[in-house]
Amino acid sequence: LRRRPDSPVWAALCGLLVGLAMLSKANGLTLLIVPLTALLIAWRGGHLTLRGVVRQTIIMLGVAFIAGGFWYARSLILYGDLDGSSTHIQMPWATNAPLTLSDILQRLSVTLISTWADLGWGSIFLPAVAYLVPVLFALTALIGWWRTRLTPDALILLAGLGAGLAGVLYWMTISTYVPGRLVLHLYAAVVWLIVWGWRRFRPDVFRTLTAVSAALILVQAVYTPFLLYQAFFPVPAQAERPAELTGVPLTFDNGAIFAGYRIDDDRVSPGAERWVTLCWGAPDAAEALAIPYAFALHLVGDGDARLAARDSYPGLGRSTLWEPGRYFCERFRYPITGALEPGRVYPLRLKLYDPDTLAEVASVNPAGSPDNRIGWLRSPAAAVD
């Protein structure tokens, strides 16, 4: 559109792509800034009249809202707001507190990490050193951009990136959890800006920007098989019962065995996050247990109110982890989302269930009594003066 700013076909195509992005995620609306910036650059450069800018904008917005605007109209009718954010305010992850710099840094770090690699319902991460790769990419690109004149194309990419990050900041004002998928539509802009930054060092090597950009995307693709294996295939099993486990073992009616768990700290407070490791096993048998691995770990208060929860579908489908006579463990983050009273002890309840019927599989403790409590978390009392 920047190279052919007076073309109604390109204006319509940009509008269609933006409309489809709007249907994908509400923050796809921020991509409107990309073609709008292209038109403004063309106008400032004398390649398009002001009347042409207005005409192209009308075409673009018209097609965008024909393609995706009906969803926003539906949201306005149902919820009273264009993007449906009022529904999130009613959810457990909502926040009404003023946004602080600490909040921004903490939530943005979660967003960036989960964009690069965060699979298996937020429990599969790369080794810490692997996250240095995208950081080094960005830092070296910034060095390359230092004292480099911004081209019109770069301005368009920066406008899209800025509007997208503004959308993320808006989301932070209504939610304590900002997943990486909210910035995935900016990934291409980041890649191109990085490549352009590198071009300053070796223009001869980075002459073909598209080829280098494709290579950069392949860098992430190299990580994918390892991540997918951990997130969607069986984790390593062992013959011996894992050591240093705490909690009450459980035996389920379908033969599954819960061996115990580990936690980094059993003291919790509202908004805290703990790392939990659950260890499972199967009895000695001729065949593996062909049951889905779907569980719910709930920290409950009065009236079984959920103060923390993890309902796991780690992507294993109908495959089995339950090898005869062997054990396996899974480690994951466990955020405390509910309100806790100081000086109380809250039970941890663990359930296996059928993912199709959601029926809970009965379990018993070592005494043979029906139970699903595996341990307790403490909410420390306030300090006494």
PDB file of N, CA, C and O in Angstrom, residues 105-160:
ATOM      1  N   LEU A 105       6.276  -4.548  34.446  1.00  0.00           N
ATOM      2  CA  LEU A 105       7.474  -5.358  34.219  1.00  0.00           C
ATOM      3  C   LEU A 105       7.190  -6.831  34.465  1.00  0.00           C
ATOM      4  O   LEU A 105       7.629  -7.693  33.692  1.00  0.00           O
ATOM      5  N   GLN A 106       6.448  -7.129  35.528  1.00  0.00           N
ATOM      6  CA  GLN A 106       6.173  -8.532  35.850  1.00  0.00           C
ATOM      7  C   GLN A 106       5.276  -9.175  34.796  1.00  0.00           C
ATOM      8  O   GLN A 106       5.557 -10.269  34.314  1.00  0.00           O
ATOM      9  N   ARG A 107       4.222  -8.491  34.407  1.00  0.00           N
ATOM     10  CA  ARG A 107       3.285  -9.073  33.432  1.00  0.00           C
ATOM     11  C   ARG A 107       3.880  -9.101  32.037  1.00  0.00           C
ATOM     12  O   ARG A 107       3.624 -10.034  31.270  1.00  0.00           O
ATOM     13  N   LEU A 108       4.679  -8.084  31.697  1.00  0.00           N
ATOM     14  CA  LEU A 108       5.309  -8.079  30.385  1.00  0.00           C
ATOM     15  C   LEU A 108       6.328  -9.208  30.268  1.00  0.00           C
ATOM     16  O   LEU A 108       6.482  -9.808  29.202  1.00  0.00           O
ATOM     17  N   SER A 109       7.014  -9.518  31.365  1.00  0.00           N
ATOM     18  CA  SER A 109       7.980 -10.620  31.324  1.00  0.00           C
ATOM     19  C   SER A 109       7.268 -11.936  31.068  1.00  0.00           C
ATOM     20  O   SER A 109       7.751 -12.777  30.303  1.00  0.00           O
ATOM     21  N   VAL A 110       6.100 -12.139  31.691  1.00  0.00           N
ATOM     22  CA  VAL A 110       5.311 -13.345  31.424  1.00  0.00           C
ATOM     23  C   VAL A 110       4.891 -13.394  29.966  1.00  0.00           C
ATOM     24  O   VAL A 110       4.965 -14.434  29.306  1.00  0.00           O
ATOM     25  N   THR A 111       4.476 -12.239  29.425  1.00  0.00           N
ATOM     26  CA  THR A 111       4.044 -12.174  28.035  1.00  0.00           C
ATOM     27  C   THR A 111       5.169 -12.556  27.086  1.00  0.00           C
ATOM     28  O   THR A 111       4.995 -13.370  26.182  1.00  0.00           O
ATOM     29  N   LEU A 112       6.344 -11.971  27.298  1.00  0.00           N
ATOM     30  CA  LEU A 112       7.452 -12.206  26.378  1.00  0.00           C
ATOM     31  C   LEU A 112       7.951 -13.641  26.466  1.00  0.00           C
ATOM     32  O   LEU A 112       8.265 -14.261  25.445  1.00  0.00           O
ATOM     33  N   ILE A 113       8.022 -14.190  27.674  1.00  0.00           N
ATOM     34  CA  ILE A 113       8.482 -15.580  27.824  1.00  0.00           C
ATOM     35  C   ILE A 113       7.496 -16.536  27.165  1.00  0.00           C
ATOM     36  O   ILE A 113       7.881 -17.469  26.458  1.00  0.00           O
ATOM     37  N   SER A 114       6.205 -16.303  27.365  1.00  0.00           N
ATOM     38  CA  SER A 114       5.223 -17.223  26.801  1.00  0.00           C
ATOM     39  C   SER A 114       5.096 -17.068  25.290  1.00  0.00           C
ATOM     40  O   SER A 114       4.648 -17.977  24.603  1.00  0.00           O
ATOM     41  N   THR A 115       5.510 -15.907  24.750  1.00  0.00           N
ATOM     42  CA  THR A 115       5.530 -15.761  23.295  1.00  0.00           C
ATOM     43  C   THR A 115       6.631 -16.614  22.688  1.00  0.00           C
ATOM     44  O   THR A 115       6.435 -17.280  21.668  1.00  0.00           O
ATOM     45  N   TRP A 116       7.792 -16.596  23.323  1.00  0.00           N
ATOM     46  CA  TRP A 116       8.940 -17.315  22.773  1.00  0.00           C
ATOM     47  C   TRP A 116       8.769 -18.819  22.945  1.00  0.00           C
ATOM     48  O   TRP A 116       9.009 -19.586  22.022  1.00  0.00           O
ATOM     49  N   ALA A 117       8.369 -19.261  24.127  1.00  0.00           N
ATOM     50  CA  ALA A 117       8.209 -20.694  24.359  1.00  0.00           C
ATOM     51  C   ALA A 117       7.504 -20.926  25.682  1.00  0.00           C
ATOM     52  O   ALA A 117       8.068 -20.701  26.738  1.00  0.00           O
ATOM     53  N   ASP A 118       6.256 -21.340  25.634  1.00  0.00           N
ATOM     54  CA  ASP A 118       5.489 -21.632  26.843  1.00  0.00           C
ATOM     55  C   ASP A 118       4.364 -22.571  26.430  1.00  0.00           C
ATOM     56  O   ASP A 118       3.323 -22.140  25.974  1.00  0.00           O
ATOM     57  N   LEU A 119       4.606 -23.858  26.571  1.00  0.00           N
ATOM     58  CA  LEU A 119       3.645 -24.856  26.119  1.00  0.00           C
ATOM     59  C   LEU A 119       3.162 -25.693  27.297  1.00  0.00           C
ATOM     60  O   LEU A 119       3.600 -25.528  28.430  1.00  0.00           O
ATOM     61  N   GLY A 120       2.252 -26.621  27.026  1.00  0.00           N
ATOM     62  CA  GLY A 120       1.779 -27.511  28.074  1.00  0.00           C
ATOM     63  C   GLY A 120       1.058 -26.775  29.187  1.00  0.00           C
ATOM     64  O   GLY A 120       1.294 -26.993  30.360  1.00  0.00           O
ATOM     65  N   TRP A 121       0.146 -25.876  28.824  1.00  0.00           N
ATOM     66  CA  TRP A 121      -0.634 -25.107  29.794  1.00  0.00           C
ATOM     67  C   TRP A 121       0.265 -24.333  30.748  1.00  0.00           C
ATOM     68  O   TRP A 121       0.078 -24.308  31.954  1.00  0.00           O
ATOM     69  N   GLY A 122       1.288 -23.711  30.197  1.00  0.00           N
ATOM     70  CA  GLY A 122       2.138 -22.846  30.995  1.00  0.00           C
ATOM     71  C   GLY A 122       3.110 -23.572  31.880  1.00  0.00           C
ATOM     72  O   GLY A 122       3.615 -22.995  32.834  1.00  0.00           O
ATOM     73  N   SER A 123       3.401 -24.831  31.596  1.00  0.00           N
ATOM     74  CA  SER A 123       4.293 -25.591  32.472  1.00  0.00           C
ATOM     75  C   SER A 123       5.554 -26.051  31.767  1.00  0.00           C
ATOM     76  O   SER A 123       6.437 -26.617  32.396  1.00  0.00           O
ATOM     77  N   ILE A 124       5.679 -25.838  30.459  1.00  0.00           N
ATOM     78  CA  ILE A 124       6.843 -26.293  29.719  1.00  0.00           C
ATOM     79  C   ILE A 124       7.664 -25.070  29.309  1.00  0.00           C
ATOM     80  O   ILE A 124       7.192 -24.212  28.576  1.00  0.00           O
ATOM     81  N   PHE A 125       8.892 -24.996  29.806  1.00  0.00           N
ATOM     82  CA  PHE A 125       9.748 -23.857  29.513  1.00  0.00           C
ATOM     83  C   PHE A 125      11.082 -24.346  28.958  1.00  0.00           C
ATOM     84  O   PHE A 125      11.523 -25.456  29.229  1.00  0.00           O
ATOM     85  N   LEU A 126      11.718 -23.466  28.193  1.00  0.00           N
ATOM     86  CA  LEU A 126      13.077 -23.737  27.753  1.00  0.00           C
ATOM     87  C   LEU A 126      14.036 -23.571  28.929  1.00  0.00           C
ATOM     88  O   LEU A 126      13.694 -22.936  29.926  1.00  0.00           O
ATOM     89  N   PRO A 127      15.235 -24.117  28.828  1.00  0.00           N
ATOM     90  CA  PRO A 127      16.267 -23.780  29.821  1.00  0.00           C
ATOM     91  C   PRO A 127      16.465 -22.271  29.847  1.00  0.00           C
ATOM     92  O   PRO A 127      16.327 -21.584  28.834  1.00  0.00           O
ATOM     93  N   ALA A 128      16.788 -21.735  31.017  1.00  0.00           N
ATOM     94  CA  ALA A 128      16.871 -20.284  31.179  1.00  0.00           C
ATOM     95  C   ALA A 128      17.816 -19.640  30.169  1.00  0.00           C
ATOM     96  O   ALA A 128      17.544 -18.552  29.648  1.00  0.00           O
ATOM     97  N   VAL A 129      18.912 -20.313  29.847  1.00  0.00           N
ATOM     98  CA  VAL A 129      19.889 -19.725  28.935  1.00  0.00           C
ATOM     99  C   VAL A 129      19.301 -19.534  27.543  1.00  0.00           C
ATOM    100  O   VAL A 129      19.709 -18.628  26.799  1.00  0.00           O
ATOM    101  N   ALA A 130      18.324 -20.354  27.172  1.00  0.00           N
ATOM    102  CA  ALA A 130      17.745 -20.259  25.832  1.00  0.00           C
ATOM    103  C   ALA A 130      16.979 -18.954  25.637  1.00  0.00           C
ATOM    104  O   ALA A 130      16.838 -18.486  24.507  1.00  0.00           O
ATOM    105  N   TYR A 131      16.485 -18.356  26.725  1.00  0.00           N
ATOM    106  CA  TYR A 131      15.760 -17.103  26.589  1.00  0.00           C
ATOM    107  C   TYR A 131      16.696 -15.933  26.302  1.00  0.00           C
ATOM    108  O   TYR A 131      16.250 -14.842  25.956  1.00  0.00           O
ATOM    109  N   LEU A 132      18.006 -16.159  26.453  1.00  0.00           N
ATOM    110  CA  LEU A 132      18.959 -15.114  26.106  1.00  0.00           C
ATOM    111  C   LEU A 132      19.042 -14.892  24.601  1.00  0.00           C
ATOM    112  O   LEU A 132      19.443 -13.820  24.145  1.00  0.00           O
ATOM    113  N   VAL A 133      18.662 -15.914  23.821  1.00  0.00           N
ATOM    114  CA  VAL A 133      18.781 -15.809  22.361  1.00  0.00           C
ATOM    115  C   VAL A 133      17.942 -14.659  21.814  1.00  0.00           C
ATOM    116  O   VAL A 133      18.477 -13.763  21.138  1.00  0.00           O
ATOM    117  N   PRO A 134      16.630 -14.595  22.066  1.00  0.00           N
ATOM    118  CA  PRO A 134      15.866 -13.457  21.531  1.00  0.00           C
ATOM    119  C   PRO A 134      16.297 -12.127  22.134  1.00  0.00           C
ATOM    120  O   PRO A 134      16.231 -11.096  21.472  1.00  0.00           O
ATOM    121  N   VAL A 135      16.743 -12.149  23.404  1.00  0.00           N
ATOM    122  CA  VAL A 135      17.210 -10.905  24.017  1.00  0.00           C
ATOM    123  C   VAL A 135      18.457 -10.394  23.298  1.00  0.00           C
ATOM    124  O   VAL A 135      18.569  -9.197  22.989  1.00  0.00           O
ATOM    125  N   LEU A 136      19.391 -11.288  23.007  1.00  0.00           N
ATOM    126  CA  LEU A 136      20.604 -10.895  22.284  1.00  0.00           C
ATOM    127  C   LEU A 136      20.267 -10.426  20.871  1.00  0.00           C
ATOM    128  O   LEU A 136      20.883  -9.477  20.356  1.00  0.00           O
ATOM    129  N   PHE A 137      19.313 -11.077  20.222  1.00  0.00           N
ATOM    130  CA  PHE A 137      18.864 -10.625  18.907  1.00  0.00           C
ATOM    131  C   PHE A 137      18.420  -9.162  18.980  1.00  0.00           C
ATOM    132  O   PHE A 137      18.813  -8.318  18.167  1.00  0.00           O
ATOM    133  N   ALA A 138      17.564  -8.871  19.964  1.00  0.00           N
ATOM    134  CA  ALA A 138      17.000  -7.523  20.072  1.00  0.00           C
ATOM    135  C   ALA A 138      18.082  -6.496  20.416  1.00  0.00           C
ATOM    136  O   ALA A 138      18.112  -5.400  19.844  1.00  0.00           O
ATOM    137  N   LEU A 139      18.964  -6.830  21.356  1.00  0.00           N
ATOM    138  CA  LEU A 139      19.997  -5.872  21.773  1.00  0.00           C
ATOM    139  C   LEU A 139      20.964  -5.554  20.636  1.00  0.00           C
ATOM    140  O   LEU A 139      21.322  -4.395  20.420  1.00  0.00           O
ATOM    141  N   THR A 140      21.413  -6.584  19.919  1.00  0.00           N
ATOM    142  CA  THR A 140      22.339  -6.329  18.803  1.00  0.00           C
ATOM    143  C   THR A 140      21.649  -5.534  17.695  1.00  0.00           C
ATOM    144  O   THR A 140      22.278  -4.693  17.043  1.00  0.00           O
ATOM    145  N   ALA A 141      20.362  -5.776  17.494  1.00  0.00           N
ATOM    146  CA  ALA A 141      19.627  -5.000  16.489  1.00  0.00           C
ATOM    147  C   ALA A 141      19.521  -3.539  16.898  1.00  0.00           C
ATOM    148  O   ALA A 141      19.639  -2.633  16.062  1.00  0.00           O
ATOM    149  N   LEU A 142      19.302  -3.280  18.202  1.00  0.00           N
ATOM    150  CA  LEU A 142      19.229  -1.893  18.676  1.00  0.00           C
ATOM    151  C   LEU A 142      20.547  -1.168  18.452  1.00  0.00           C
ATOM    152  O   LEU A 142      20.567   0.025  18.101  1.00  0.00           O
ATOM    153  N   ILE A 143      21.664  -1.879  18.649  1.00  0.00           N
ATOM    154  CA  ILE A 143      22.974  -1.275  18.375  1.00  0.00           C
ATOM    155  C   ILE A 143      23.079  -0.903  16.900  1.00  0.00           C
ATOM    156  O   ILE A 143      23.585   0.164  16.534  1.00  0.00           O
ATOM    157  N   GLY A 144      22.578  -1.803  16.043  1.00  0.00           N
ATOM    158  CA  GLY A 144      22.602  -1.520  14.615  1.00  0.00           C
ATOM    159  C   GLY A 144      21.731  -0.340  14.231  1.00  0.00           C
ATOM    160  O   GLY A 144      22.051   0.405  13.286  1.00  0.00           O
ATOM    161  N   TRP A 145      20.626  -0.134  14.953  1.00  0.00           N
ATOM    162  CA  TRP A 145      19.734   0.975  14.642  1.00  0.00           C
ATOM    163  C   TRP A 145      20.255   2.300  15.169  1.00  0.00           C
ATOM    164  O   TRP A 145      19.759   3.367  14.788  1.00  0.00           O
ATOM    165  N   TRP A 146      21.244   2.274  16.050  1.00  0.00           N
ATOM    166  CA  TRP A 146      21.750   3.515  16.635  1.00  0.00           C
ATOM    167  C   TRP A 146      22.297   4.434  15.537  1.00  0.00           C
ATOM    168  O   TRP A 146      23.130   4.050  14.740  1.00  0.00           O
ATOM    169  N   ARG A 147      21.785   5.661  15.509  1.00  0.00           N
ATOM    170  CA  ARG A 147      22.183   6.671  14.521  1.00  0.00           C
ATOM    171  C   ARG A 147      21.884   6.232  13.085  1.00  0.00           C
ATOM    172  O   ARG A 147      22.568   6.651  12.150  1.00  0.00           O
ATOM    173  N   THR A 148      20.910   5.364  12.928  1.00  0.00           N
ATOM    174  CA  THR A 148      20.484   4.959  11.593  1.00  0.00           C
ATOM    175  C   THR A 148      19.183   5.685  11.249  1.00  0.00           C
ATOM    176  O   THR A 148      18.252   5.725  12.061  1.00  0.00           O
ATOM    177  N   ARG A 149      19.116   6.245  10.074  1.00  0.00           N
ATOM    178  CA  ARG A 149      17.906   6.972   9.676  1.00  0.00           C
ATOM    179  C   ARG A 149      16.745   6.011   9.485  1.00  0.00           C
ATOM    180  O   ARG A 149      16.885   4.965   8.841  1.00  0.00           O
ATOM    181  N   LEU A 150      15.613   6.357  10.060  1.00  0.00           N
ATOM    182  CA  LEU A 150      14.438   5.511   9.947  1.00  0.00           C
ATOM    183  C   LEU A 150      13.855   5.630   8.542  1.00  0.00           C
ATOM    184  O   LEU A 150      13.578   6.729   8.061  1.00  0.00           O
ATOM    185  N   THR A 151      13.677   4.510   7.894  1.00  0.00           N
ATOM    186  CA  THR A 151      13.041   4.478   6.578  1.00  0.00           C
ATOM    187  C   THR A 151      11.530   4.497   6.745  1.00  0.00           C
ATOM    188  O   THR A 151      11.005   4.190   7.825  1.00  0.00           O
ATOM    189  N   PRO A 152      10.784   4.827   5.696  1.00  0.00           N
ATOM    190  CA  PRO A 152       9.323   4.775   5.794  1.00  0.00           C
ATOM    191  C   PRO A 152       8.813   3.391   6.200  1.00  0.00           C
ATOM    192  O   PRO A 152       7.865   3.283   6.991  1.00  0.00           O
ATOM    193  N   ASP A 153       9.428   2.337   5.668  1.00  0.00           N
ATOM    194  CA  ASP A 153       8.984   0.992   6.039  1.00  0.00           C
ATOM    195  C   ASP A 153       9.199   0.738   7.524  1.00  0.00           C
ATOM    196  O   ASP A 153       8.372   0.123   8.201  1.00  0.00           O
ATOM    197  N   ALA A 154      10.347   1.200   8.045  1.00  0.00           N
ATOM    198  CA  ALA A 154      10.625   1.011   9.471  1.00  0.00           C
ATOM    199  C   ALA A 154       9.625   1.776  10.324  1.00  0.00           C
ATOM    200  O   ALA A 154       9.197   1.296  11.381  1.00  0.00           O
ATOM    201  N   LEU A 155       9.238   2.968   9.879  1.00  0.00           N
ATOM    202  CA  LEU A 155       8.247   3.753  10.619  1.00  0.00           C
ATOM    203  C   LEU A 155       6.914   3.011  10.695  1.00  0.00           C
ATOM    204  O   LEU A 155       6.234   3.034  11.728  1.00  0.00           O
ATOM    205  N   ILE A 156       6.542   2.361   9.603  1.00  0.00           N
ATOM    206  CA  ILE A 156       5.295   1.594   9.588  1.00  0.00           C
ATOM    207  C   ILE A 156       5.373   0.451  10.595  1.00  0.00           C
ATOM    208  O   ILE A 156       4.441   0.205  11.380  1.00  0.00           O
ATOM    209  N   LEU A 157       6.495  -0.264  10.599  1.00  0.00           N
ATOM    210  CA  LEU A 157       6.661  -1.378  11.534  1.00  0.00           C
ATOM    211  C   LEU A 157       6.660  -0.884  12.977  1.00  0.00           C
ATOM    212  O   LEU A 157       6.053  -1.513  13.862  1.00  0.00           O
ATOM    213  N   LEU A 158       7.340   0.230  13.239  1.00  0.00           N
ATOM    214  CA  LEU A 158       7.377   0.765  14.595  1.00  0.00           C
ATOM    215  C   LEU A 158       6.000   1.239  15.043  1.00  0.00           C
ATOM    216  O   LEU A 158       5.639   1.102  16.219  1.00  0.00           O
ATOM    217  N   ALA A 159       5.219   1.796  14.114  1.00  0.00           N
ATOM    218  CA  ALA A 159       3.863   2.219  14.463  1.00  0.00           C
ATOM    219  C   ALA A 159       3.017   1.010  14.859  1.00  0.00           C
ATOM    220  O   ALA A 159       2.271   1.044  15.852  1.00  0.00           O
ATOM    221  N   GLY A 160       3.127  -0.079  14.074  1.00  0.00           N
ATOM    222  CA  GLY A 160       2.386  -1.289  14.419  1.00  0.00           C
ATOM    223  C   GLY A 160       2.822  -1.866  15.744  1.00  0.00           C
ATOM    224  O   GLY A 160       1.994  -2.300  16.566  1.00  0.00           O
TER     225      GLY A 160
END
